[in-house]
Tab-separated table of C-alpha atoms in Angstrom:
chain	number	residue	atom	x	y	z
J	1461	MET	CA	0.000	0.000	0.000
J	1462	GLN	CA	2.861	2.380	0.884
J	1463	THR	CA	4.627	1.471	-2.424
J	1464	LYS	CA	1.486	2.330	-4.368
J	1465	GLU	CA	1.238	5.700	-2.642
J	1466	GLN	CA	4.929	6.464	-3.313
J	1467	VAL	CA	4.600	5.631	-7.028
J	1468	SER	CA	1.621	7.958	-7.275
J	1469	ARG	CA	3.635	10.627	-5.411
J	1470	LEU	CA	6.588	10.315	-7.854
J	1471	ASN	CA	4.255	10.576	-10.823
J	1472	SER	CA	2.671	13.688	-9.333
J	1473	LEU	CA	6.074	15.387	-8.734
J	1474	GLU	CA	7.168	14.558	-12.278
J	1475	TRP	CA	4.184	16.305	-13.830
J	1476	GLU	CA	4.459	19.192	-11.411
J	1477	GLY	CA	8.097	19.794	-12.482
J	1478	ILE	CA	7.275	19.549	-16.176
J	1479	SER	CA	4.271	21.857	-15.859
J	1480	ARG	CA	6.337	24.491	-14.032
J	1481	GLY	CA	9.164	24.261	-16.570
J	1482	GLY	CA	11.712	24.186	-13.734
J	1483	ILE	CA	12.434	23.165	-10.160
J	1484	ASP	CA	11.913	25.892	-7.583
J	1485	GLU	CA	12.705	25.854	-3.859
J	1486	ASN	CA	9.394	24.243	-2.812
J	1487	LEU	CA	9.678	21.488	-5.365
J	1488	THR	CA	13.279	20.893	-4.299
J	1489	GLY	CA	12.079	20.327	-0.701
J	1490	GLU	CA	9.364	17.971	-1.777
J	1491	LEU	CA	11.837	16.043	-3.943
J	1492	ALA	CA	14.203	15.712	-0.977
J	1493	GLU	CA	11.406	14.464	1.258
J	1494	ASN	CA	10.250	12.085	-1.465
J	1495	LYS	CA	13.764	10.725	-1.838
J	1496	GLU	CA	13.881	9.829	1.866
J	1497	ILE	CA	10.525	8.062	1.703
J	1498	THR	CA	11.528	6.319	-1.526
J	1499	GLU	CA	14.643	4.925	0.140
J	1500	GLN	CA	12.488	3.507	2.953
J	1501	VAL	CA	10.144	1.889	0.437
J	1502	LEU	CA	13.067	0.408	-1.495
J	1503	GLU	CA	14.520	-1.000	1.714
J	1504	GLN	CA	11.208	-2.672	2.593
J	1505	LEU	CA	10.825	-4.072	-0.937
J	1506	GLU	CA	14.340	-5.498	-0.834
J	1507	GLN	CA	13.496	-7.315	2.428
J	1508	ILE	CA	10.296	-8.746	0.961
J	1509	SER	CA	11.810	-9.592	-2.438
J	1510	THR	CA	13.991	-12.299	-0.910
J	1511	GLN	CA	10.854	-14.281	-0.018
J	1512	ASP	CA	8.344	-13.069	-2.621
J	1513	GLN	CA	9.095	-13.140	-6.364
J	1514	GLN	CA	6.294	-10.734	-7.226
J	1515	ALA	CA	7.674	-8.262	-4.723
J	1516	GLY	CA	11.061	-8.619	-6.496
J	1517	ASN	CA	9.435	-7.731	-9.837
J	1518	ILE	CA	7.856	-4.675	-8.302
J	1519	LEU	CA	11.265	-3.651	-6.909
J	1520	GLU	CA	12.825	-3.813	-10.402
J	1521	HIS	CA	9.960	-1.850	-11.964
J	1522	PHE	CA	10.109	0.680	-9.121
J	1523	LYS	CA	13.859	1.224	-9.613
J	1524	ASN	CA	13.385	1.684	-13.399
J	1525	TYR	CA	10.531	4.065	-12.811
J	1526	GLN	CA	12.564	6.047	-10.267
J	1527	SER	CA	15.517	6.256	-12.724
J	1528	GLU	CA	13.229	7.509	-15.489
J	1529	VAL	CA	11.698	10.106	-13.184
J	1530	ASP	CA	15.149	11.236	-11.917
J	1531	ALA	CA	16.323	11.661	-15.544
J	1532	ALA	CA	13.226	13.674	-16.409
J	1533	MET	CA	13.753	15.869	-13.314
J	1534	GLN	CA	17.362	16.542	-14.413
J	1535	LEU	CA	16.125	17.631	-17.864
J	1536	VAL	CA	13.636	19.932	-16.182
J	1537	ALA	CA	16.375	21.306	-13.941
J	1538	GLN	CA	18.486	21.992	-17.070
J	1539	GLY	CA	15.552	23.809	-18.637
J	1540	LYS	CA	14.981	21.134	-21.255
J	1541	THR	CA	11.312	20.934	-20.594
J	1542	GLN	CA	10.329	19.806	-24.088
J	1543	THR	CA	12.793	16.928	-23.955
J	1544	ALA	CA	11.469	15.929	-20.559
J	1545	LEU	CA	7.911	16.135	-21.862
J	1546	ALA	CA	8.803	13.890	-24.788
J	1547	ALA	CA	10.272	11.311	-22.373
J	1548	SER	CA	7.175	11.349	-20.195
J	1549	ASP	CA	5.356	8.935	-22.493
J	1550	ASP	CA	7.965	6.261	-21.776
J	1551	ILE	CA	7.758	7.106	-18.083
J	1552	ASP	CA	3.953	6.747	-18.148
J	1553	GLU	CA	4.261	3.319	-19.711
J	1554	VAL	CA	6.665	2.214	-16.966
J	1555	TYR	CA	4.310	3.789	-14.377
J	1556	ASP	CA	1.319	1.834	-15.719
J	1557	GLU	CA	3.221	-1.461	-15.571
J	1558	LEU	CA	4.464	-0.718	-12.062
J	1559	TYR	CA	1.001	0.349	-10.863
J	1560	GLU	CA	-0.526	-2.827	-12.300
J	1561	GLU	CA	2.096	-5.000	-10.556
J	1562	ILE	CA	1.472	-3.224	-7.276
J	1563	THR	CA	-2.330	-3.585	-7.650
J	1564	GLU	CA	-2.012	-7.326	-8.312
J	1565	LEU	CA	0.270	-7.773	-5.307
J	1566	GLU	CA	-2.096	-5.742	-3.168
J	1567	GLN	CA	-5.052	-7.917	-4.246
J	1568	PHE	CA	-2.961	-11.034	-3.564
J	1569	TYR	CA	-2.270	-9.897	-0.029
J	1570	VAL	CA	-5.946	-8.979	0.465
J	1571	ASP	CA	-7.022	-12.442	-0.730
J	1572	GLN	CA	-4.365	-14.102	1.399
J	1573	LYS	CA	-5.502	-12.125	4.435
J	1574	GLN	CA	-9.106	-13.154	3.766
J	1575	ARG	CA	-8.100	-16.814	3.461
J	1576	THR	CA	-6.055	-16.535	6.628
J	1577	ARG	CA	-9.037	-15.039	8.412
J	1578	GLN	CA	-11.297	-17.821	7.133
J	1579	VAL	CA	-8.798	-20.427	8.284
J	1580	ALA	CA	-8.568	-18.627	11.611
J	1581	ASP	CA	-12.381	-18.601	11.867
J	1582	VAL	CA	-12.487	-22.324	11.151
J	1583	GLY	CA	-9.789	-22.872	13.740
J	1584	THR	CA	-11.662	-20.753	16.231
J	1585	THR	CA	-14.871	-22.674	15.520
J	1586	LEU	CA	-13.092	-25.994	15.946
J	1587	SER	CA	-11.507	-24.721	19.149
J	1588	LEU	CA	-14.889	-23.614	20.433
J	1589	LEU	CA	-16.437	-26.967	19.521
J	1590	MET	CA	-13.597	-28.794	21.206
J	1591	ALA	CA	-13.882	-26.526	24.237
J	1592	ALA	CA	-17.641	-27.129	24.325
J	1593	ALA	CA	-17.055	-30.881	24.163
J	1594	ILE	CA	-14.495	-30.687	26.960
J	1595	ILE	CA	-16.783	-28.477	29.047
J	1596	GLY	CA	-19.689	-30.853	28.417
J	1597	THR	CA	-17.582	-33.821	29.491
J	1598	LEU	CA	-16.378	-31.981	32.581
J	1599	PHE	CA	-19.933	-30.838	33.372
J	1600	HIS	CA	-21.237	-34.390	33.064
J	1601	LYS	CA	-18.440	-35.652	35.277
J	1602	PHE	CA	-19.040	-32.850	37.783
J	1603	SER	CA	-22.803	-33.519	37.728
J	1604	GLN	CA	-22.162	-37.199	38.371
J	1605	GLN	CA	-19.857	-36.369	41.267
J	1606	LEU	CA	-22.400	-33.883	42.611
J	1607	TRP	CA	-25.166	-36.490	42.332
J	1608	ASN	CA	-22.996	-39.023	44.156
J	1609	LYS	CA	-22.261	-36.485	46.888
J	1610	ASN	CA	-25.968	-35.641	47.180
J	1611	GLN	CA	-26.739	-39.344	47.503
J	1612	LYS	CA	-24.158	-39.669	50.259
J	1613	LEU	CA	-25.486	-36.557	51.984
J	1614	GLY	CA	-29.036	-37.889	51.723
J	1615	THR	CA	-27.945	-41.198	53.227
J	1616	ALA	CA	-26.036	-39.370	55.958
J	1617	LEU	CA	-29.102	-37.235	56.698
J	1618	GLN	CA	-31.301	-40.325	56.948
J	1619	ASP	CA	-28.780	-41.964	59.261
J	1620	LEU	CA	-28.623	-38.798	61.359
J	1621	GLN	CA	-32.404	-38.588	61.599
J	1622	GLN	CA	-32.589	-42.269	62.508
J	1623	THR	CA	-29.887	-41.803	65.141
J	1624	GLN	CA	-31.689	-38.778	66.535
J	1625	GLY	CA	-34.925	-40.756	66.692
J	1626	GLN	CA	-33.156	-43.603	68.467
J	1627	LEU	CA	-31.576	-41.137	70.886
J	1628	ILE	CA	-34.980	-39.635	71.673
J	1629	GLN	CA	-36.420	-43.095	72.228
J	1630	GLN	CA	-33.494	-44.069	74.461
J	1631	GLU	CA	-33.998	-40.941	76.539
J	1632	LYS	CA	-37.695	-41.741	76.886
J	1633	MET	CA	-36.937	-45.279	77.979
J	1634	ALA	CA	-34.257	-44.057	80.404
J	1635	ALA	CA	-36.737	-41.649	81.985
J	1636	LEU	CA	-39.336	-44.410	82.139
J	1637	GLY	CA	-36.780	-46.674	83.813
J	1638	GLN	CA	-36.388	-44.129	86.601
J	1639	LEU	CA	-40.162	-43.959	87.014
J	1640	ILE	CA	-40.953	-47.632	86.674
J	1641	ALA	CA	-41.240	-48.242	90.428
J	1642	GLY	CA	-43.754	-45.419	90.786
J	1643	VAL	CA	-45.644	-46.558	87.685
J	1644	ALA	CA	-45.774	-50.112	89.049
J	1645	HIS	CA	-47.174	-48.739	92.299
J	1646	GLU	CA	-49.797	-46.788	90.354
J	1647	ILE	CA	-50.838	-49.986	88.600
J	1648	ASN	CA	-50.763	-52.040	91.802
J	1649	ASN	CA	-53.144	-49.663	93.571
J	1650	PRO	CA	-56.114	-50.244	91.240
J	1651	LEU	CA	-55.258	-53.943	91.046
J	1652	GLY	CA	-55.377	-54.111	94.839
J	1653	MET	CA	-58.671	-52.234	94.785
J	1654	ILE	CA	-60.075	-54.707	92.274
J	1655	GLN	CA	-58.930	-57.618	94.405
J	1656	ALA	CA	-60.444	-56.187	97.594
J	1657	SER	CA	-63.688	-55.200	95.887
J	1658	THR	CA	-64.019	-58.624	94.316
J	1659	HIS	CA	-63.526	-60.282	97.706
J	1660	ASN	CA	-66.079	-57.962	99.331
J	1661	SER	CA	-68.556	-58.547	96.530
J	1662	GLN	CA	-68.199	-62.285	96.851
J	1663	LYS	CA	-68.789	-62.107	100.609
J	1664	ALA	CA	-71.803	-59.796	100.207
J	1665	LEU	CA	-73.234	-61.975	97.472
J	1666	ASP	CA	-72.878	-65.141	99.553
J	1667	GLU	CA	-74.628	-63.558	102.521
J	1668	THR	CA	-77.349	-62.080	100.313
J	1669	LEU	CA	-78.048	-65.410	98.626
J	1670	GLU	CA	-78.164	-67.055	102.036
J	1671	ASN	CA	-80.614	-64.553	103.568
J	1672	LEU	CA	-82.729	-63.562	100.583
J	1673	PRO	CA	-85.024	-66.655	100.684
J	1674	GLN	CA	-86.013	-65.744	104.251
J	1675	LEU	CA	-87.107	-62.250	103.281
J	1676	PRO	CA	-90.850	-62.985	102.753
J	1677	GLN	CA	-91.100	-64.856	106.065
J	1678	ARG	CA	-89.312	-62.240	108.174
J	1679	LEU	CA	-90.548	-58.927	106.721
J	1680	THR	CA	-93.882	-57.575	105.687
J	1681	GLU	CA	-94.291	-55.973	102.280
J	1682	GLU	CA	-94.099	-52.513	103.881
J	1683	GLN	CA	-90.916	-53.465	105.678
J	1684	GLN	CA	-89.502	-54.976	102.477
J	1685	ALA	CA	-90.209	-51.677	100.696
J	1686	SER	CA	-88.282	-49.813	103.421
J	1687	LEU	CA	-85.375	-52.260	103.041
J	1688	PHE	CA	-85.156	-51.759	99.272
J	1689	GLU	CA	-85.529	-47.972	99.701
J	1690	LEU	CA	-82.533	-48.036	102.047
J	1691	ALA	CA	-80.474	-50.100	99.595
J	1692	THR	CA	-81.428	-47.796	96.700
J	1693	ARG	CA	-80.422	-44.665	98.599
J	1694	ALA	CA	-77.116	-46.261	99.508
J	1695	MET	CA	-76.415	-47.138	95.873
J	1696	ARG	CA	-77.579	-43.890	94.235
J	1697	ASN	CA	-77.082	-41.137	96.773
J	1698	ARG	CA	-74.080	-42.346	98.717
J	1699	LEU	CA	-72.445	-39.518	100.678
J	1700	SER	CA	-68.705	-38.977	100.500
J	1701	LEU	CA	-67.521	-38.045	104.009
J	1702	ASP	CA	-64.180	-37.437	105.668
J	1703	SER	CA	-63.386	-38.953	109.062
J	1704	ASP	CA	-64.657	-36.001	111.088
J	1705	GLU	CA	-67.922	-35.822	109.149
J	1706	SER	CA	-68.339	-39.575	109.450
J	1707	ARG	CA	-67.944	-39.498	113.245
J	1708	SER	CA	-70.374	-36.598	113.532
J	1709	LEU	CA	-72.981	-38.376	111.397
J	1710	LYS	CA	-72.584	-41.565	113.419
J	1711	ARG	CA	-73.280	-39.700	116.675
J	1712	THR	CA	-76.360	-38.068	115.169
J	1713	ILE	CA	-77.811	-41.362	113.921
J	1714	THR	CA	-77.030	-43.106	117.221
J	1715	ALA	CA	-78.879	-40.405	119.143
J	1716	LYS	CA	-81.955	-40.699	116.887
J	1717	LEU	CA	-82.026	-44.467	117.212
J	1718	LYS	CA	-81.794	-44.276	120.970
J	1719	GLU	CA	-84.688	-41.811	121.023
J	1720	HIS	CA	-86.802	-44.557	119.397
J	1721	ASP	CA	-85.458	-47.252	121.735
J	1722	ILE	CA	-83.852	-49.183	118.887
J	1723	ASP	CA	-81.744	-52.108	120.053
J	1724	ASP	CA	-78.049	-52.094	119.088
J	1725	ALA	CA	-78.293	-48.399	118.154
J	1726	ARG	CA	-74.519	-47.980	117.905
J	1727	GLY	CA	-74.000	-51.019	115.646
J	1728	ILE	CA	-76.863	-50.020	113.312
J	1729	ALA	CA	-75.523	-46.428	113.261
J	1730	ASP	CA	-72.113	-47.756	112.145
J	1731	THR	CA	-73.729	-49.690	109.288
J	1732	LEU	CA	-75.935	-46.804	108.168
J	1733	THR	CA	-72.974	-44.406	108.270
J	1734	ASP	CA	-70.906	-46.793	106.125
J	1735	MET	CA	-73.808	-46.938	103.664
J	1736	GLY	CA	-73.706	-43.117	103.381
J	1737	VAL	CA	-77.464	-42.586	103.586
J	1738	GLY	CA	-77.310	-39.485	105.805
J	1739	ASP	CA	-79.323	-38.727	108.929
J	1740	ASP	CA	-82.773	-38.823	107.271
J	1741	ILE	CA	-83.794	-42.195	108.691
J	1742	GLU	CA	-87.377	-41.635	109.851
J	1743	PHE	CA	-88.681	-43.883	107.041
J	1744	LEU	CA	-86.673	-46.760	108.587
J	1745	MET	CA	-88.142	-46.608	112.095
J	1746	PRO	CA	-90.981	-49.143	111.511
J	1747	LEU	CA	-88.468	-51.565	110.008
J	1748	LEU	CA	-85.872	-51.020	112.752
J	1749	LYS	CA	-88.409	-51.560	115.526
J	1750	SER	CA	-89.325	-54.969	114.117
J	1751	ARG	CA	-87.810	-58.219	115.326
J	1752	TYR	CA	-85.563	-58.499	112.274
J	1753	GLY	CA	-84.642	-54.814	111.941
J	1754	SER	CA	-80.892	-55.317	112.414
J	1755	TRP	CA	-80.986	-58.322	110.031
J	1756	ALA	CA	-82.799	-56.214	107.387
J	1757	VAL	CA	-80.219	-53.379	107.631
J	1758	GLU	CA	-77.402	-55.920	107.144
J	1759	LEU	CA	-79.177	-57.369	104.078
J	1760	ALA	CA	-79.630	-53.881	102.588
J	1761	TYR	CA	-75.953	-53.192	103.297
J	1762	ASN	CA	-74.896	-56.331	101.389
J	1763	LEU	CA	-77.136	-55.395	98.444
J	1764	ALA	CA	-75.622	-51.907	98.361
J	1765	CYS	CA	-72.114	-53.381	98.674
J	1766	LEU	CA	-72.612	-55.353	95.483
J	1767	MET	CA	-73.245	-52.096	93.588
J	1768	THR	CA	-70.569	-50.134	95.454
J	1769	ASN	CA	-67.887	-52.751	94.887
J	1770	ASN	CA	-68.861	-53.019	91.244
J	1771	GLN	CA	-68.411	-49.249	90.844
J	1772	MET	CA	-65.041	-49.420	92.603
J	1773	ILE	CA	-63.924	-52.188	90.257
J	1774	LEU	CA	-64.972	-50.109	87.246
J	1775	ARG	CA	-63.032	-47.099	88.535
J	1776	ALA	CA	-59.976	-49.267	89.182
J	1777	VAL	CA	-60.177	-50.752	85.687
J	1778	GLU	CA	-60.477	-47.276	84.177
J	1779	ARG	CA	-57.503	-46.134	86.229
J	1780	SER	CA	-55.427	-49.123	85.140
J	1781	ALA	CA	-56.448	-48.659	81.521
J	1782	LYS	CA	-55.491	-44.997	81.723
J	1783	ILE	CA	-52.046	-45.845	83.074
J	1784	VAL	CA	-51.501	-48.567	80.475
J	1785	PHE	CA	-52.624	-46.219	77.710
J	1786	ALA	CA	-50.231	-43.562	79.010
J	1787	LEU	CA	-47.380	-46.082	79.043
J	1788	LYS	CA	-48.244	-47.247	75.551
J	1789	SER	CA	-48.464	-43.681	74.253
J	1790	TYR	CA	-45.257	-42.737	76.021
J	1791	ALA	CA	-43.269	-45.709	74.732
J	1792	HIS	CA	-44.693	-45.500	71.207
J	1793	PHE	CA	-42.327	-44.305	68.498
J	1794	ASP	CA	-43.758	-43.310	65.135
J	1795	GLN	CA	-41.304	-44.335	62.418
J	1796	SER	CA	-43.310	-42.903	59.524
J	1797	GLY	CA	-41.672	-39.498	59.903
J	1798	GLN	CA	-44.947	-37.809	58.966
J	1799	LYS	CA	-46.552	-34.977	60.877
J	1800	GLN	CA	-49.923	-35.626	62.466
J	1801	LEU	CA	-52.805	-33.420	63.511
J	1802	MET	CA	-52.574	-33.425	67.295
J	1803	GLN	CA	-53.875	-31.851	70.489
J	1804	VAL	CA	-51.063	-30.621	72.744
J	1805	SER	CA	-52.928	-31.304	75.998
J	1806	GLU	CA	-53.148	-35.036	75.225
J	1807	GLY	CA	-49.371	-35.378	75.266
J	1808	LEU	CA	-49.168	-33.356	78.472
J	1809	GLU	CA	-51.741	-35.587	80.170
J	1810	THR	CA	-49.838	-38.699	79.094
J	1811	VAL	CA	-46.716	-37.470	80.878
J	1812	ILE	CA	-48.675	-36.286	83.931
J	1813	GLU	CA	-50.180	-39.758	84.224
J	1814	ILE	CA	-46.722	-41.341	84.110
J	1815	TYR	CA	-45.489	-38.979	86.837
J	1816	GLN	CA	-48.679	-39.264	88.916
J	1817	ASN	CA	-47.006	-41.251	91.681
J	1818	GLN	CA	-44.391	-38.531	92.229
J	1819	ILE	CA	-46.729	-35.598	91.728
J	1820	LYS	CA	-49.499	-36.741	94.079
J	1821	ARG	CA	-47.273	-36.981	97.145
J	1822	ASN	CA	-46.463	-33.416	98.120
J	1823	ILE	CA	-46.824	-31.514	94.848
J	1824	GLU	CA	-49.869	-29.439	94.051
J	1825	LEU	CA	-50.652	-29.782	90.365
J	1826	VAL	CA	-52.386	-26.825	88.714
J	1827	ARG	CA	-53.705	-27.236	85.187
J	1828	ASP	CA	-54.300	-23.907	83.440
J	1829	TYR	CA	-55.502	-25.135	80.061
J	1830	GLN	CA	-57.172	-22.957	77.452
J	1831	ASP	CA	-59.066	-24.371	74.507
J	1832	LEU	CA	-56.524	-24.873	71.730
J	1833	PRO	CA	-56.881	-25.793	68.063
J	1834	ASP	CA	-55.156	-28.909	66.793
J	1835	ILE	CA	-51.665	-28.374	65.399
J	1836	TRP	CA	-49.460	-30.324	62.995
J	1837	GLY	CA	-46.534	-32.005	64.694
J	1838	TYR	CA	-44.765	-35.131	65.868
J	1839	PRO	CA	-46.670	-36.127	69.043
J	1840	ASP	CA	-44.275	-38.898	70.093
J	1841	GLU	CA	-41.313	-36.520	70.009
J	1842	LEU	CA	-43.177	-33.759	71.836
J	1843	VAL	CA	-43.985	-36.233	74.622
J	1844	GLN	CA	-40.233	-36.335	75.229
J	1845	VAL	CA	-40.178	-32.521	75.542
J	1846	TRP	CA	-42.987	-32.548	78.128
J	1847	THR	CA	-41.273	-35.419	79.950
J	1848	ASN	CA	-37.990	-33.530	80.257
J	1849	LEU	CA	-39.653	-30.319	81.439
J	1850	ILE	CA	-41.968	-31.976	83.981
J	1851	HIS	CA	-39.220	-34.300	85.212
J	1852	ASN	CA	-36.857	-31.362	85.780
J	1853	ALA	CA	-39.601	-29.394	87.535
J	1854	VAL	CA	-40.427	-32.268	89.914
J	1855	GLN	CA	-36.756	-32.783	90.733
J	1856	ALA	CA	-36.161	-29.046	91.220
J	1857	MET	CA	-38.884	-28.994	93.896
J	1858	ASN	CA	-37.594	-32.100	95.676
J	1859	THR	CA	-41.090	-33.571	95.163
J	1860	LYS	CA	-42.633	-30.747	97.206
J	1861	GLY	CA	-44.143	-27.541	95.847
J	1862	THR	CA	-46.509	-26.316	93.145
J	1863	LEU	CA	-46.363	-27.413	89.516
J	1864	ILE	CA	-48.296	-25.250	87.044
J	1865	ILE	CA	-48.869	-26.497	83.511
J	1866	SER	CA	-50.506	-23.967	81.200
J	1867	THR	CA	-51.536	-23.812	77.557
J	1868	SER	CA	-52.691	-20.837	75.515
J	1869	GLN	CA	-52.914	-19.595	71.946
J	1870	HIS	CA	-50.316	-16.958	71.129
J	1871	GLU	CA	-49.180	-15.289	67.864
J	1872	GLU	CA	-50.358	-17.851	65.272
J	1873	GLY	CA	-49.249	-20.675	67.523
J	1874	VAL	CA	-49.726	-22.389	70.858
J	1875	GLU	CA	-47.722	-21.709	73.997
J	1876	ILE	CA	-47.066	-24.312	76.671
J	1877	GLY	CA	-45.702	-23.309	80.072
J	1878	VAL	CA	-44.216	-25.512	82.805
J	1879	THR	CA	-43.644	-23.599	86.053
J	1880	ASP	CA	-42.190	-24.927	89.299
J	1881	THR	CA	-41.505	-23.424	92.725
J	1882	GLY	CA	-38.074	-24.995	93.085
J	1883	SER	CA	-34.713	-23.458	93.902
J	1884	GLY	CA	-34.188	-22.015	90.418
J	1885	ILE	CA	-31.299	-22.250	87.944
J	1886	LEU	CA	-28.008	-20.656	88.926
J	1887	PRO	CA	-27.164	-17.601	86.759
J	1888	GLU	CA	-23.701	-18.944	85.910
J	1889	VAL	CA	-25.126	-22.079	84.254
J	1890	GLN	CA	-28.175	-20.599	82.534
J	1891	GLN	CA	-26.263	-20.110	79.268
J	1892	LYS	CA	-25.288	-23.788	79.187
J	1893	ILE	CA	-28.470	-25.676	80.019
J	1894	PHE	CA	-29.312	-26.347	76.347
J	1895	ASP	CA	-25.790	-27.640	75.615
J	1896	ALA	CA	-25.376	-31.337	74.929
J	1897	PHE	CA	-24.115	-33.407	77.889
J	1898	PHE	CA	-24.364	-30.485	80.311
J	1899	THR	CA	-26.028	-31.395	83.596
J	1900	THR	CA	-26.104	-30.124	87.161
J	1901	LYS	CA	-27.326	-33.460	88.508
J	1902	PRO	CA	-25.114	-35.954	90.353
J	1903	ALA	CA	-23.341	-38.620	88.314
J	1904	GLY	CA	-25.711	-41.328	87.136
J	1905	GLU	CA	-28.857	-39.229	87.497
J	1906	GLY	CA	-28.798	-37.428	84.168
J	1907	SER	CA	-27.257	-37.732	80.710
J	1908	GLY	CA	-27.206	-34.005	80.043
J	1909	LEU	CA	-29.189	-34.530	76.842
J	1910	GLY	CA	-32.732	-33.806	78.039
J	1911	LEU	CA	-32.969	-30.080	77.334
J	1912	TYR	CA	-30.628	-30.361	74.338
J	1913	ILE	CA	-32.935	-32.918	72.709
J	1914	SER	CA	-35.988	-30.884	73.724
J	1915	GLN	CA	-34.624	-27.800	71.987
J	1916	LYS	CA	-33.867	-29.774	68.811
J	1917	ILE	CA	-37.374	-31.267	68.770
J	1918	VAL	CA	-38.983	-27.841	69.228
J	1919	GLU	CA	-36.793	-26.376	66.461
J	1920	LYS	CA	-37.820	-29.290	64.228
J	1921	HIS	CA	-41.390	-28.044	64.709
J	1922	GLN	CA	-40.161	-24.522	63.739
J	1923	GLY	CA	-40.905	-23.335	67.256
J	1924	HIS	CA	-38.747	-22.060	70.094
J	1925	ILE	CA	-38.147	-22.737	73.783
J	1926	LYS	CA	-37.099	-20.247	76.443
J	1927	PHE	CA	-37.013	-19.984	80.221
J	1928	GLU	CA	-37.073	-17.531	83.096
J	1929	SER	CA	-35.595	-18.510	86.435
J	1930	GLN	CA	-35.151	-17.062	89.868
J	1931	PRO	CA	-35.103	-18.618	93.341
J	1932	GLY	CA	-38.580	-19.971	94.026
J	1933	LYS	CA	-39.826	-19.866	90.431
J	1934	THR	CA	-38.664	-21.290	87.120
J	1935	LYS	CA	-40.804	-21.272	84.005
J	1936	PHE	CA	-40.056	-22.963	80.695
J	1937	THR	CA	-42.137	-21.797	77.744
J	1938	VAL	CA	-42.490	-23.664	74.457
J	1939	TRP	CA	-44.051	-21.991	71.413
J	1940	LEU	CA	-45.217	-24.110	68.472
J	1941	PRO	CA	-46.746	-22.809	65.218
J	1942	LEU	CA	-50.263	-23.823	64.275
J	1943	GLU	CA	-49.026	-24.651	60.790
J	1944	SER	CA	-45.442	-25.036	59.592
J	1945	SER	CA	-43.932	-24.971	56.100
J	1946	GLU	CA	-43.871	-28.779	56.181
J	1947	THR	CA	-47.580	-29.162	56.907
J	1948	PRO	CA	-49.007	-31.923	54.672
């Protein structure tokens, strides 16, 4: 390109010199400048000509053209303008040949550059395709590794959840182990009641069957009606009296019987008091004054005992069933991992039933329950939370004090409070009580996992647990949402 421009420049200077008919100072300067540029062009052409034959041809034509132009410029300088003008035709012919050579070479380089660019584009495309293939392979490999890692993480999570569930169950069983003696006592009580009531019923039934055939011979119909009225009152309207009230009633009945000169007034008063019929006994006076009055009262007592003992057996069975149900609910572990619609108070009552033997001794239990809607949760796991809180409260009070269990609805959730009147939690350990394996209990009495597990269970329900403690009062509060993001 520079060669082409220089040739055009030489041609222009030639015609400028011829047209002026001489070389003035300005033209001399331009010729000097042109000579310097021409030397640079010749030097570049000589470097190229060693590797490019066409460039060598251009160099030869350029030198010839420069010689012809220099000769013409000398003629102009000598004032031989006409001679120089006559030679210009030959110079123009050389110029045309040189210009054509330069144009061809220029086009060659343009074409070569275009081909090089096309080759470069193909190379770039191939490189991009290869890079895409490599990236795709790496991505597939990375995806496979990521999938494998996710599988391992999923397995690890399942193992962790299973371990946590086993840990919760172990804690529940450990707590139950500490309570088993009290629970056994709670079961033995109704069993003993059933045994005693059954024995009493059998005795009353035997005596009734023995004496009942003699009833028509010993009592008139009016007296029989009084007997059955007495038995009915004893079965349906039995009074519940403490020892002081019982002694007072016995004295009152004895006095009334003596007023009517009833034989064995004290013995009959004892029986009537045990039957719980009260001091309204005027309807019995005709029967009691008869020859078989004492016998009739004993028969009515046995008839009433059959009903009373039957009711006691039913209550004992219900009590036993309640304890067994509480044990079953407490020990149950749901392995489905699915949330259930549940009532919070049911879990609380299960734990209270398990701890009944400890609570009923010297602890006043106060239930402050409000009506609550059902919530979604894991009832078996929450039983462990209530167990830990109630167990700690009972121990903090040394089995003597007031235990308040409250429920209420609060801020789109339910709030459960467990308050005790124990010694409180020392300020220096309050920051640690939710830490794993931290315990203030003597060795062998606590694993240090109770409150830690409780906190994790509550957090699993997207709730929170907090406490306030001072000497004489400690309250743990658990808040659970009505619905969580995992609600089915």
